Amino acid sequence: MKRWTHLALIVAGLGLVLAVLAWLRPLALPDEGRYGDVGRFMMRSGDWLAPRLDGIPFFHKPPLLHWLQAATLSVAGVHPWVSRWVPMGHALLMLGVMAWATRRCLGEAVAWRATLLLGTSLGFLIGGQYINHDMLVAAWISVALWCFALSLLHGDKPCPSLARMGFIACGLGVLAKGLIGLVLPGLVLVVWITLTRQWRKVLHLPWFTGLAALALITLPWFIWVERVHPGVFDYLIVGQHFGRYTGTTFNNPWPWWFYWVVLCGLLFPGTLIAYVSGLSRVFTAPRSLFTPASPERSLLWVWVITITVFFSLPRSKLVGYILPVLPPLAVIAADAWQRRWAHRSWSSGLFIALCAINLGLAVGANQVAGQYSLRKSSVDVAQRLACDMQAGDTVWVAGAYPYDLPYWADLRAPVVVLSDWEQARKTAGDNWQRELSEGAPFDAPAAERVLQPLSQLQAPHTDQDWLVVPVWFDAQLLGAWAPVQQGRAWSLWRGKGSAGEGPEAAQQKSLRCGDDHGQPKRDQ
């Protein structure tokens, strides 16, 4: 069996581990409930232009994640594991391309060590199954950088086909999460090309066909959505990109050192090996980190330092932002291990043991994350709701927004969210009220139907109305509702008025629900 086949088998085996862990974990809140349902709603509504959260336009990010989710859900059914196929596929893409590029640049041994380090890490096994945009953009940034680098290292002139693949990857990165899909590869390449003195080669890149491919991938959606929903470009690019990067009012403020510490956990023990290797070279031969004589290794350090510094500058920091630096860190660590310790008799055994420990940590983290998610989940009341409600019934929520409720119940219509929206528009922080209300100007009629005042809570309601509130919600405000079920974090109520269930509705209910009243038989 050829050596490249062994490497492919390693990637496939790690992908299988990732798929099993993804199957075992419930939806994490709020992100997976939010992004999972945006894709589900796109599939149910048929509106492939505007991503929607509870029926209201949700333009925080471009639509690649939602398009791919809607496509997979339409084929395989609504299930968290199916929604995770999109980030899982991109995680495998990132791992496989890293293995291929490392084998070409640094050899077989470094490639399989890097593949094991990344493939058994928390960043890959947990981040690679998480439903949000982070793994998508990390994968396309990684693909773009490998393709452009290998193109420039091809010889006296760049390889045009690899360069075009780099432009395409940048375009898909923009559709995945916005301008960083283009800005970050460009920033890394500018620094690296300058340090390694390759600017003459840049003139020979296929700029015309490459930029044409980039424009063809990115511009149609932005132009189309701006025509249908004016103001999207300003909201998405100015507000969600520059505003979040420079703002001080968003969640998760952390100091500058946050990502340098987080990387130790996301890629244990690879990050520590890379740090030790880098520090030793800083003190002994600092120029060797960026020497033109070793452009492949220079790229790795420029990649890590440039992107980490870029994301360390804003006040708001989220763990998923730093995923693009995991591939070069894994390669740096694998290369250092191969050069320093591979000749030792204990080297292979210790390396495999460390990767096994890393794998065990990921399995444990997956279990803990699942249990934590269930404590906040509405899955229990959603199952009851999916079993009992009829076509035409209305679901109301108050007190908070149960992100995973529409997903678990597979609701066809948006839920009506009750709150003091006038006050929320003025004072809401980076929370569910802000997410829903900011999309209202892009579709005022939809927002008017969904975002209603809290006074509606005490208006008369029939048994065709269902209410979901947090378990801590003041029951004295629920005089118009009768309790149905209290779950772990949410409770289900029904309107006290009677609209009556005809025989046809009762027959439909008996077909939908199983013998266990709380466990509906649903198409997964």
Short mmCIF file of C-alpha atoms in Angstrom, two decimals:
data_model
loop_
_atom_site.label_atom_id
_atom_site.label_comp_id
_atom_site.label_asym_id
_atom_site.label_seq_id
_atom_site.Cartn_x
_atom_site.Cartn_y
_atom_site.Cartn_z
CA MET A 1 0.00 0.00 0.00
CA LYS A 2 1.40 3.40 -0.98
CA ARG A 3 2.33 5.88 1.74
CA TRP A 4 -0.18 8.47 0.57
CA THR A 5 -2.87 5.82 1.04
CA HIS A 6 -1.82 5.44 4.69
CA LEU A 7 -2.19 9.19 5.13
CA ALA A 8 -5.64 9.11 3.52
CA LEU A 9 -6.68 6.30 5.88
CA ILE A 10 -5.57 8.36 8.88
CA VAL A 11 -7.70 11.29 7.69
CA ALA A 12 -10.68 8.98 7.07
CA GLY A 13 -10.34 7.35 10.50
CA LEU A 14 -10.23 10.71 12.27
CA GLY A 15 -13.25 11.80 10.25
CA LEU A 16 -15.14 8.74 11.53
CA VAL A 17 -14.28 9.66 15.13
CA LEU A 18 -15.53 13.20 14.45
CA ALA A 19 -18.80 11.86 13.02
CA VAL A 20 -19.43 9.60 16.05
CA LEU A 21 -18.85 12.44 18.52
CA ALA A 22 -21.15 14.69 16.49
CA TRP A 23 -23.90 12.06 16.66
CA LEU A 24 -23.70 11.82 20.46
CA ARG A 25 -24.01 15.52 21.35
CA PRO A 26 -27.28 17.52 21.52
CA LEU A 27 -27.55 21.04 20.16
CA ALA A 28 -25.40 23.56 22.04
CA LEU A 29 -27.03 26.86 22.93
CA PRO A 30 -27.31 29.49 21.75
CA ASP A 31 -25.13 29.09 18.63
CA GLU A 32 -26.18 25.67 17.35
CA GLY A 33 -29.84 26.33 18.06
CA ARG A 34 -29.62 29.64 16.21
CA TYR A 35 -27.59 28.59 13.17
CA GLY A 36 -29.14 25.15 12.96
CA ASP A 37 -32.61 26.67 12.74
CA VAL A 38 -31.64 29.34 10.22
CA GLY A 39 -30.66 26.53 7.83
CA ARG A 40 -33.78 24.51 8.68
CA PHE A 41 -36.05 27.50 8.14
CA MET A 42 -34.40 28.24 4.81
CA MET A 43 -35.12 24.68 3.74
CA ARG A 44 -38.77 24.82 4.91
CA SER A 45 -39.54 28.32 3.60
CA GLY A 46 -37.79 28.06 0.25
CA ASP A 47 -36.26 31.54 0.72
CA TRP A 48 -32.64 30.90 -0.29
CA LEU A 49 -31.80 34.59 -0.57
CA ALA A 50 -32.27 35.88 2.97
CA PRO A 51 -31.20 33.80 5.98
CA ARG A 52 -33.94 34.15 8.60
CA LEU A 53 -34.05 33.69 12.35
CA ASP A 54 -37.64 33.01 13.42
CA GLY A 55 -38.83 34.34 10.07
CA ILE A 56 -36.96 37.66 10.40
CA PRO A 57 -33.99 38.41 8.11
CA PHE A 58 -30.72 37.52 9.83
CA PHE A 59 -27.81 39.13 8.02
CA HIS A 60 -25.05 38.69 10.60
CA LYS A 61 -23.05 36.54 8.17
CA PRO A 62 -23.16 35.57 4.47
CA PRO A 63 -25.23 32.51 3.54
CA LEU A 64 -22.84 29.64 2.64
CA LEU A 65 -23.43 27.76 5.90
CA HIS A 66 -27.21 28.14 5.58
CA TRP A 67 -27.28 27.12 1.92
CA LEU A 68 -25.33 23.94 2.58
CA GLN A 69 -27.38 23.12 5.67
CA ALA A 70 -30.67 23.62 3.84
CA ALA A 71 -29.46 21.34 1.06
CA THR A 72 -28.36 18.53 3.39
CA LEU A 73 -31.47 18.77 5.57
CA SER A 74 -33.72 18.58 2.52
CA VAL A 75 -32.02 15.31 1.54
CA ALA A 76 -31.46 13.61 4.91
CA GLY A 77 -34.11 15.10 7.23
CA VAL A 78 -34.03 17.44 10.22
CA HIS A 79 -31.54 16.11 12.76
CA PRO A 80 -28.62 17.79 14.58
CA TRP A 81 -26.19 15.26 13.12
CA VAL A 82 -27.26 16.16 9.59
CA SER A 83 -26.90 19.88 10.35
CA ARG A 84 -23.34 19.14 11.50
CA TRP A 85 -22.37 17.58 8.18
CA VAL A 86 -21.43 21.04 6.89
CA PRO A 87 -18.83 21.95 9.56
CA MET A 88 -17.67 18.32 9.67
CA GLY A 89 -17.05 18.31 5.92
CA HIS A 90 -15.06 21.53 6.18
CA ALA A 91 -13.03 20.20 9.11
CA LEU A 92 -12.08 17.18 7.00
CA LEU A 93 -11.24 19.48 4.11
CA MET A 94 -8.92 21.49 6.36
CA LEU A 95 -7.28 18.33 7.70
CA GLY A 96 -6.91 16.65 4.31
CA VAL A 97 -5.49 19.68 2.51
CA MET A 98 -3.03 20.24 5.37
CA ALA A 99 -1.87 16.63 5.10
CA TRP A 100 -1.47 16.91 1.33
CA ALA A 101 0.39 20.24 1.45
CA THR A 102 2.64 19.19 4.32
CA ARG A 103 3.58 15.98 2.52
CA ARG A 104 4.61 18.02 -0.52
CA CYS A 105 6.58 20.59 1.47
CA LEU A 106 8.10 18.72 4.43
CA GLY A 107 7.71 15.02 3.72
CA GLU A 108 5.64 12.00 4.69
CA ALA A 109 6.71 11.72 8.33
CA VAL A 110 5.91 15.33 9.20
CA ALA A 111 2.60 15.04 7.35
CA TRP A 112 1.29 12.07 9.33
CA ARG A 113 2.45 13.54 12.63
CA ALA A 114 0.73 16.85 11.84
CA THR A 115 -2.42 15.00 10.77
CA LEU A 116 -2.58 13.07 14.04
CA LEU A 117 -1.88 16.17 16.13
CA LEU A 118 -4.64 18.19 14.47
CA GLY A 119 -7.08 15.31 14.00
CA THR A 120 -7.07 14.30 17.68
CA SER A 121 -7.28 17.85 19.00
CA LEU A 122 -10.18 19.62 20.67
CA GLY A 123 -10.10 22.20 17.91
CA PHE A 124 -10.82 19.54 15.28
CA LEU A 125 -13.04 17.07 17.17
CA ILE A 126 -15.19 19.69 18.93
CA GLY A 127 -14.81 22.76 16.72
CA GLY A 128 -15.16 20.57 13.64
CA GLN A 129 -18.71 19.52 14.53
CA TYR A 130 -20.01 22.84 15.88
CA ILE A 131 -22.77 24.43 13.81
CA ASN A 132 -21.55 27.92 13.04
CA HIS A 133 -19.46 29.76 10.46
CA ASP A 134 -16.06 29.40 12.15
CA MET A 135 -14.91 26.05 10.76
CA LEU A 136 -16.10 26.98 7.28
CA VAL A 137 -14.04 30.14 7.07
CA ALA A 138 -11.08 28.46 8.80
CA ALA A 139 -11.08 25.70 6.19
CA TRP A 140 -11.25 28.07 3.22
CA ILE A 141 -8.57 30.39 4.65
CA SER A 142 -6.38 27.33 5.13
CA VAL A 143 -7.02 26.05 1.60
CA ALA A 144 -6.33 29.48 0.12
CA LEU A 145 -3.02 29.86 1.93
CA TRP A 146 -1.78 26.37 1.05
CA CYS A 147 -2.74 26.81 -2.60
CA PHE A 148 -1.14 30.24 -3.01
CA ALA A 149 1.99 29.16 -1.13
CA LEU A 150 2.46 25.97 -3.16
CA SER A 151 1.82 27.95 -6.33
CA LEU A 152 4.55 30.46 -5.48
CA LEU A 153 6.95 27.69 -4.43
CA HIS A 154 6.35 25.80 -7.66
CA GLY A 155 9.40 27.24 -9.42
CA ASP A 156 10.53 30.43 -11.07
CA LYS A 157 6.92 31.16 -11.96
CA PRO A 158 3.77 30.34 -9.97
CA CYS A 159 1.59 27.34 -10.78
CA PRO A 160 -1.54 28.98 -12.30
CA SER A 161 -3.97 26.16 -11.46
CA LEU A 162 -3.04 26.20 -7.76
CA ALA A 163 -3.29 29.99 -7.70
CA ARG A 164 -6.78 29.87 -9.24
CA MET A 165 -7.81 27.37 -6.56
CA GLY A 166 -6.55 29.91 -4.02
CA PHE A 167 -8.74 32.64 -5.49
CA ILE A 168 -11.74 30.29 -5.45
CA ALA A 169 -11.06 29.38 -1.81
CA CYS A 170 -10.96 33.09 -0.91
CA GLY A 171 -14.32 33.57 -2.61
CA LEU A 172 -15.86 30.71 -0.66
CA GLY A 173 -14.30 32.11 2.52
CA VAL A 174 -16.06 35.43 1.87
CA LEU A 175 -19.37 33.61 1.39
CA ALA A 176 -18.69 31.67 4.59
CA LYS A 177 -18.05 34.58 6.95
CA GLY A 178 -17.38 37.79 5.09
CA LEU A 179 -14.32 39.86 4.32
CA ILE A 180 -11.94 37.92 6.61
CA GLY A 181 -12.11 35.09 4.06
CA LEU A 182 -10.15 37.39 1.74
CA VAL A 183 -8.39 39.80 4.11
CA LEU A 184 -6.64 37.22 6.30
CA PRO A 185 -5.11 35.14 3.47
CA GLY A 186 -4.07 38.38 1.77
CA LEU A 187 -2.50 39.77 4.94
CA VAL A 188 -0.54 36.57 5.64
CA LEU A 189 0.65 36.36 2.04
CA VAL A 190 1.78 40.00 1.91
CA VAL A 191 3.90 39.57 5.05
CA TRP A 192 5.30 36.20 3.91
CA ILE A 193 6.08 37.31 0.34
CA THR A 194 7.84 40.40 1.69
CA LEU A 195 9.97 38.43 4.14
CA THR A 196 10.88 35.77 1.58
CA ARG A 197 11.42 38.26 -1.28
CA GLN A 198 9.03 36.71 -3.81
CA TRP A 199 7.34 39.83 -5.19
CA ARG A 200 8.58 39.17 -8.72
CA LYS A 201 6.62 35.93 -8.79
CA VAL A 202 3.43 37.75 -7.79
CA LEU A 203 3.40 39.52 -11.16
CA HIS A 204 2.95 36.13 -12.86
CA LEU A 205 -0.12 35.06 -10.88
CA PRO A 206 -3.29 34.54 -13.01
CA TRP A 207 -4.85 37.76 -11.79
CA PHE A 208 -7.51 38.13 -14.47
CA THR A 209 -8.99 34.63 -14.28
CA GLY A 210 -8.44 34.43 -10.51
CA LEU A 211 -10.21 37.69 -9.71
CA ALA A 212 -12.96 36.82 -12.19
CA ALA A 213 -13.58 33.54 -10.33
CA LEU A 214 -13.53 35.39 -7.00
CA ALA A 215 -16.06 37.95 -8.25
CA LEU A 216 -18.30 35.28 -9.79
CA ILE A 217 -18.50 33.46 -6.45
CA THR A 218 -19.00 36.44 -4.16
CA LEU A 219 -20.77 39.27 -5.98
CA PRO A 220 -24.07 37.71 -7.17
CA TRP A 221 -25.48 37.16 -3.68
CA PHE A 222 -24.35 40.54 -2.37
CA ILE A 223 -25.84 42.35 -5.38
CA TRP A 224 -29.07 40.35 -5.36
CA VAL A 225 -29.71 40.64 -1.64
CA GLU A 226 -28.93 44.39 -1.66
CA ARG A 227 -31.53 44.92 -4.38
CA VAL A 228 -34.23 42.98 -2.51
CA HIS A 229 -33.28 44.15 0.99
CA PRO A 230 -31.60 47.57 0.71
CA GLY A 231 -29.08 48.30 3.44
CA VAL A 232 -27.75 44.77 3.84
CA PHE A 233 -24.27 45.70 2.65
CA ASP A 234 -23.96 48.50 5.19
CA TYR A 235 -25.34 46.31 8.00
CA LEU A 236 -23.23 43.25 7.19
CA ILE A 237 -19.93 44.83 6.21
CA VAL A 238 -19.88 48.09 8.19
CA GLY A 239 -21.88 46.97 11.22
CA GLN A 240 -21.06 43.29 11.64
CA HIS A 241 -17.47 43.48 10.36
CA PHE A 242 -15.91 46.81 11.22
CA GLY A 243 -18.34 47.55 14.04
CA ARG A 244 -17.64 44.29 15.84
CA TYR A 245 -13.89 44.53 15.25
CA THR A 246 -13.61 48.02 16.72
CA GLY A 247 -16.57 48.00 19.13
CA THR A 248 -16.51 47.71 22.92
CA THR A 249 -20.15 46.77 23.61
CA PHE A 250 -20.14 43.17 22.39
CA ASN A 251 -19.95 40.03 24.54
CA ASN A 252 -16.85 38.11 25.63
CA PRO A 253 -14.26 40.83 26.34
CA TRP A 254 -10.80 39.33 26.95
CA PRO A 255 -7.24 40.70 27.19
CA TRP A 256 -4.66 40.45 24.41
CA TRP A 257 -3.18 37.12 25.61
CA PHE A 258 -6.48 35.20 25.38
CA TYR A 259 -5.83 33.33 22.13
CA TRP A 260 -2.22 32.43 22.96
CA VAL A 261 -3.56 30.55 26.00
CA VAL A 262 -6.65 29.10 24.30
CA LEU A 263 -4.48 27.56 21.57
CA CYS A 264 -2.76 25.42 24.21
CA GLY A 265 -6.06 23.68 24.88
CA LEU A 266 -7.32 23.55 21.29
CA LEU A 267 -4.16 21.82 20.04
CA PHE A 268 -2.61 20.01 22.98
CA PRO A 269 0.27 19.10 23.00
CA GLY A 270 1.05 20.56 19.57
CA THR A 271 0.83 24.21 20.62
CA LEU A 272 3.21 23.70 23.53
CA ILE A 273 5.72 21.92 21.26
CA ALA A 274 5.42 24.75 18.73
CA TYR A 275 5.88 27.41 21.43
CA VAL A 276 8.99 25.68 22.81
CA SER A 277 10.41 25.27 19.30
CA GLY A 278 9.71 28.89 18.42
CA LEU A 279 11.16 30.31 21.64
CA SER A 280 14.31 28.22 21.31
CA ARG A 281 14.86 29.57 17.81
CA VAL A 282 14.14 33.15 18.93
CA PHE A 283 16.95 32.93 21.49
CA THR A 284 19.42 31.00 19.30
CA ALA A 285 18.73 32.05 15.70
CA PRO A 286 15.80 34.50 15.45
CA ARG A 287 16.22 35.11 11.73
CA SER A 288 15.69 31.41 11.03
CA LEU A 289 11.97 31.80 11.73
CA PHE A 290 11.52 33.96 8.63
CA THR A 291 14.57 33.19 6.52
CA PRO A 292 14.11 33.12 2.73
CA ALA A 293 16.17 29.91 2.72
CA SER A 294 13.23 28.07 4.32
CA PRO A 295 10.09 29.69 2.87
CA GLU A 296 7.84 26.74 3.80
CA ARG A 297 8.66 27.03 7.50
CA SER A 298 8.56 30.83 7.34
CA LEU A 299 4.99 30.63 6.03
CA LEU A 300 3.91 28.60 9.06
CA TRP A 301 5.16 31.17 11.59
CA VAL A 302 3.88 34.15 9.61
CA TRP A 303 0.49 32.44 9.35
CA VAL A 304 0.26 31.79 13.10
CA ILE A 305 1.56 35.15 14.30
CA THR A 306 -0.31 37.35 11.79
CA ILE A 307 -3.76 35.84 12.33
CA THR A 308 -3.39 35.52 16.11
CA VAL A 309 -2.32 39.15 16.43
CA PHE A 310 -5.17 40.22 14.12
CA PHE A 311 -7.80 38.58 16.35
CA SER A 312 -6.07 39.64 19.58
CA LEU A 313 -6.55 43.35 18.89
CA PRO A 314 -10.39 43.59 19.30
CA ARG A 315 -11.85 43.54 22.78
CA SER A 316 -14.46 40.88 21.96
CA LYS A 317 -12.93 37.43 21.46
CA LEU A 318 -14.57 34.08 20.71
CA VAL A 319 -12.72 30.75 20.70
CA GLY A 320 -13.83 29.77 17.20
CA TYR A 321 -12.17 32.80 15.61
CA ILE A 322 -8.70 31.31 16.08
CA LEU A 323 -9.35 27.99 14.30
CA PRO A 324 -7.50 29.11 11.11
CA VAL A 325 -4.12 28.90 12.88
CA LEU A 326 -4.48 25.27 14.00
CA PRO A 327 -3.10 23.72 10.75
CA PRO A 328 0.21 25.66 10.73
CA LEU A 329 0.65 25.11 14.47
CA ALA A 330 0.20 21.36 13.97
CA VAL A 331 2.78 21.34 11.18
CA ILE A 332 5.27 23.39 13.23
CA ALA A 333 4.92 20.94 16.13
CA ALA A 334 5.20 17.88 13.88
CA ASP A 335 8.26 19.30 12.15
CA ALA A 336 9.94 20.11 15.46
CA TRP A 337 9.23 16.62 16.80
CA GLN A 338 10.53 14.98 13.65
CA ARG A 339 13.79 16.94 13.67
CA ARG A 340 14.49 16.75 17.42
CA TRP A 341 13.17 13.44 18.70
CA ALA A 342 12.16 11.14 15.83
CA HIS A 343 15.49 9.25 16.05
CA ARG A 344 14.90 8.34 19.71
CA SER A 345 13.60 4.85 20.47
CA TRP A 346 10.78 6.16 22.62
CA SER A 347 9.64 8.81 20.12
CA SER A 348 6.86 7.01 18.28
CA GLY A 349 5.35 5.45 21.40
CA LEU A 350 5.25 8.73 23.28
CA PHE A 351 3.82 10.58 20.29
CA ILE A 352 0.98 8.07 19.88
CA ALA A 353 0.33 8.15 23.65
CA LEU A 354 0.02 11.95 23.62
CA CYS A 355 -2.41 11.81 20.70
CA ALA A 356 -4.44 9.14 22.55
CA ILE A 357 -4.61 11.37 25.63
CA ASN A 358 -5.71 14.21 23.41
CA LEU A 359 -8.43 12.03 21.91
CA GLY A 360 -9.61 11.07 25.39
CA LEU A 361 -9.83 14.73 26.36
CA ALA A 362 -11.98 15.43 23.31
CA VAL A 363 -14.34 12.54 24.12
CA GLY A 364 -14.68 13.78 27.71
CA ALA A 365 -15.24 17.36 26.60
CA ASN A 366 -17.90 16.20 24.15
CA GLN A 367 -19.77 14.42 26.95
CA VAL A 368 -19.54 17.36 29.35
CA ALA A 369 -20.67 19.80 26.65
CA GLY A 370 -23.67 17.60 25.86
CA GLN A 371 -24.80 17.43 29.48
CA TYR A 372 -24.36 21.18 29.87
CA SER A 373 -26.42 21.84 26.74
CA LEU A 374 -29.31 19.68 27.97
CA ARG A 375 -29.64 21.79 31.12
CA LYS A 376 -30.59 24.78 28.95
CA SER A 377 -32.37 22.94 26.15
CA SER A 378 -36.07 23.06 25.28
CA VAL A 379 -35.96 19.63 23.61
CA ASP A 380 -38.29 18.05 26.17
CA VAL A 381 -41.12 20.55 25.73
CA ALA A 382 -40.43 20.72 21.99
CA GLN A 383 -41.13 17.00 21.69
CA ARG A 384 -44.42 17.39 23.50
CA LEU A 385 -45.30 20.40 21.36
CA ALA A 386 -44.51 18.56 18.13
CA CYS A 387 -46.74 15.72 19.25
CA ASP A 388 -49.78 17.73 20.39
CA MET A 389 -50.04 20.79 18.17
CA GLN A 390 -52.12 20.86 15.00
CA ALA A 391 -51.66 22.59 11.68
CA GLY A 392 -52.64 26.23 12.11
CA ASP A 393 -51.75 26.37 15.83
CA THR A 394 -49.64 29.30 17.01
CA VAL A 395 -46.62 29.06 19.29
CA TRP A 396 -45.82 32.01 21.55
CA VAL A 397 -42.71 32.55 23.69
CA ALA A 398 -41.97 35.07 26.45
CA GLY A 399 -39.22 35.78 28.94
CA ALA A 400 -36.42 34.63 26.62
CA TYR A 401 -35.97 33.04 23.23
CA PRO A 402 -35.63 29.21 23.09
CA TYR A 403 -33.21 28.98 20.17
CA ASP A 404 -33.57 25.23 19.73
CA LEU A 405 -37.36 24.98 20.10
CA PRO A 406 -38.27 25.58 16.40
CA TYR A 407 -35.55 23.11 15.37
CA TRP A 408 -36.54 20.25 17.69
CA ALA A 409 -40.27 20.73 17.01
CA ASP A 410 -39.56 21.33 13.29
CA LEU A 411 -42.06 24.20 13.28
CA ARG A 412 -43.30 25.37 9.88
CA ALA A 413 -44.24 28.87 11.04
CA PRO A 414 -42.22 31.32 13.16
CA VAL A 415 -43.02 31.58 16.86
CA VAL A 416 -44.48 34.84 18.16
CA VAL A 417 -42.01 36.45 20.57
CA LEU A 418 -43.47 38.64 23.33
CA SER A 419 -41.33 41.38 24.84
CA ASP A 420 -41.15 45.10 25.47
CA TRP A 421 -39.70 45.70 22.03
CA GLU A 422 -39.70 49.50 22.19
CA GLN A 423 -37.45 49.37 25.23
CA ALA A 424 -35.41 46.49 23.86
CA ARG A 425 -34.55 48.40 20.69
CA LYS A 426 -33.06 51.15 22.84
CA THR A 427 -31.27 49.17 25.54
CA ALA A 428 -30.76 45.57 24.39
CA GLY A 429 -27.17 44.40 24.51
CA ASP A 430 -25.60 41.68 22.39
CA ASN A 431 -28.47 39.23 23.01
CA TRP A 432 -31.52 37.55 21.46
CA GLN A 433 -33.61 40.72 21.53
CA ARG A 434 -31.01 42.57 19.51
CA GLU A 435 -30.63 39.70 17.03
CA LEU A 436 -34.36 39.65 16.31
CA SER A 437 -35.07 43.40 16.36
CA GLU A 438 -32.10 44.36 14.14
CA GLY A 439 -33.52 42.31 11.29
CA ALA A 440 -36.93 43.97 11.48
CA PRO A 441 -36.20 46.87 9.06
CA PHE A 442 -35.39 44.38 6.28
CA ASP A 443 -38.90 42.82 6.41
CA ALA A 444 -41.26 44.98 8.45
CA PRO A 445 -44.44 42.86 7.84
CA ALA A 446 -42.71 39.66 9.02
CA ALA A 447 -41.29 41.43 12.07
CA GLU A 448 -44.69 42.90 12.94
CA ARG A 449 -46.23 39.42 12.98
CA VAL A 450 -43.44 37.88 15.06
CA LEU A 451 -42.38 40.63 17.48
CA GLN A 452 -45.41 41.52 19.59
CA PRO A 453 -45.83 43.40 22.88
CA LEU A 454 -45.77 41.60 26.21
CA SER A 455 -49.37 42.70 26.85
CA GLN A 456 -50.49 39.96 24.43
CA LEU A 457 -49.53 37.45 27.09
CA GLN A 458 -52.67 38.18 29.13
CA ALA A 459 -55.05 38.54 26.17
CA PRO A 460 -57.58 35.71 25.62
CA HIS A 461 -56.14 32.65 23.89
CA THR A 462 -57.68 29.45 22.59
CA ASP A 463 -56.39 25.87 22.77
CA GLN A 464 -54.82 26.52 19.37
CA ASP A 465 -52.31 28.77 21.11
CA TRP A 466 -49.19 27.36 22.81
CA LEU A 467 -46.81 29.23 25.08
CA VAL A 468 -43.22 28.39 26.00
CA VAL A 469 -41.56 30.30 28.86
CA PRO A 470 -38.50 29.73 31.06
CA VAL A 471 -39.19 27.73 34.22
CA TRP A 472 -38.39 30.83 36.30
CA PHE A 473 -41.10 32.90 34.58
CA ASP A 474 -43.69 34.47 36.93
CA ALA A 475 -46.74 32.17 36.80
CA GLN A 476 -48.99 35.01 38.02
CA LEU A 477 -48.72 36.54 34.55
CA LEU A 478 -50.09 33.37 32.93
CA GLY A 479 -53.73 33.57 33.90
CA ALA A 480 -54.85 33.05 30.30
CA TRP A 481 -52.84 29.83 30.00
CA ALA A 482 -53.06 26.31 31.40
CA PRO A 483 -49.88 24.34 32.25
CA VAL A 484 -49.08 21.35 30.03
CA GLN A 485 -45.52 20.29 30.85
CA GLN A 486 -42.54 21.58 32.81
CA GLY A 487 -39.19 20.62 31.39
CA ARG A 488 -35.64 21.11 32.56
CA ALA A 489 -35.35 24.75 31.55
CA TRP A 490 -38.65 25.62 29.84
CA SER A 491 -42.32 25.03 30.49
CA LEU A 492 -45.17 24.51 28.02
CA TRP A 493 -48.62 26.09 28.40
CA ARG A 494 -51.82 26.10 26.35
CA GLY A 495 -54.55 28.70 25.91
CA LYS A 496 -57.54 28.17 28.19
CA GLY A 497 -60.14 29.14 25.59
CA SER A 498 -61.67 26.39 23.45
CA ALA A 499 -61.50 26.37 19.68
CA GLY A 500 -62.32 22.68 19.54
CA GLU A 501 -60.58 19.81 17.76
CA GLY A 502 -62.51 18.25 14.95
CA PRO A 503 -62.34 14.51 14.21
CA GLU A 504 -59.92 15.09 11.35
CA ALA A 505 -57.47 16.96 13.62
CA ALA A 506 -57.72 14.26 16.27
CA GLN A 507 -56.96 11.58 13.67
CA GLN A 508 -53.90 13.52 12.46
CA LYS A 509 -52.68 13.78 16.05
CA SER A 510 -53.02 10.03 16.64
CA LEU A 511 -50.95 9.35 13.53
CA ARG A 512 -48.20 11.76 14.56
CA CYS A 513 -47.76 10.77 18.19
CA GLY A 514 -46.43 7.51 19.55
CA ASP A 515 -47.67 5.56 22.57
CA ASP A 516 -45.45 7.65 24.83
CA HIS A 517 -47.21 11.02 24.92
CA GLY A 518 -43.97 12.94 25.25
CA GLN A 519 -42.04 11.15 22.50
CA PRO A 520 -43.45 11.92 19.05
CA LYS A 521 -42.65 9.77 16.09
CA ARG A 522 -40.94 12.19 13.76
CA ASP A 523 -39.10 11.85 10.52
CA GLN A 524 -35.45 12.42 11.44
#
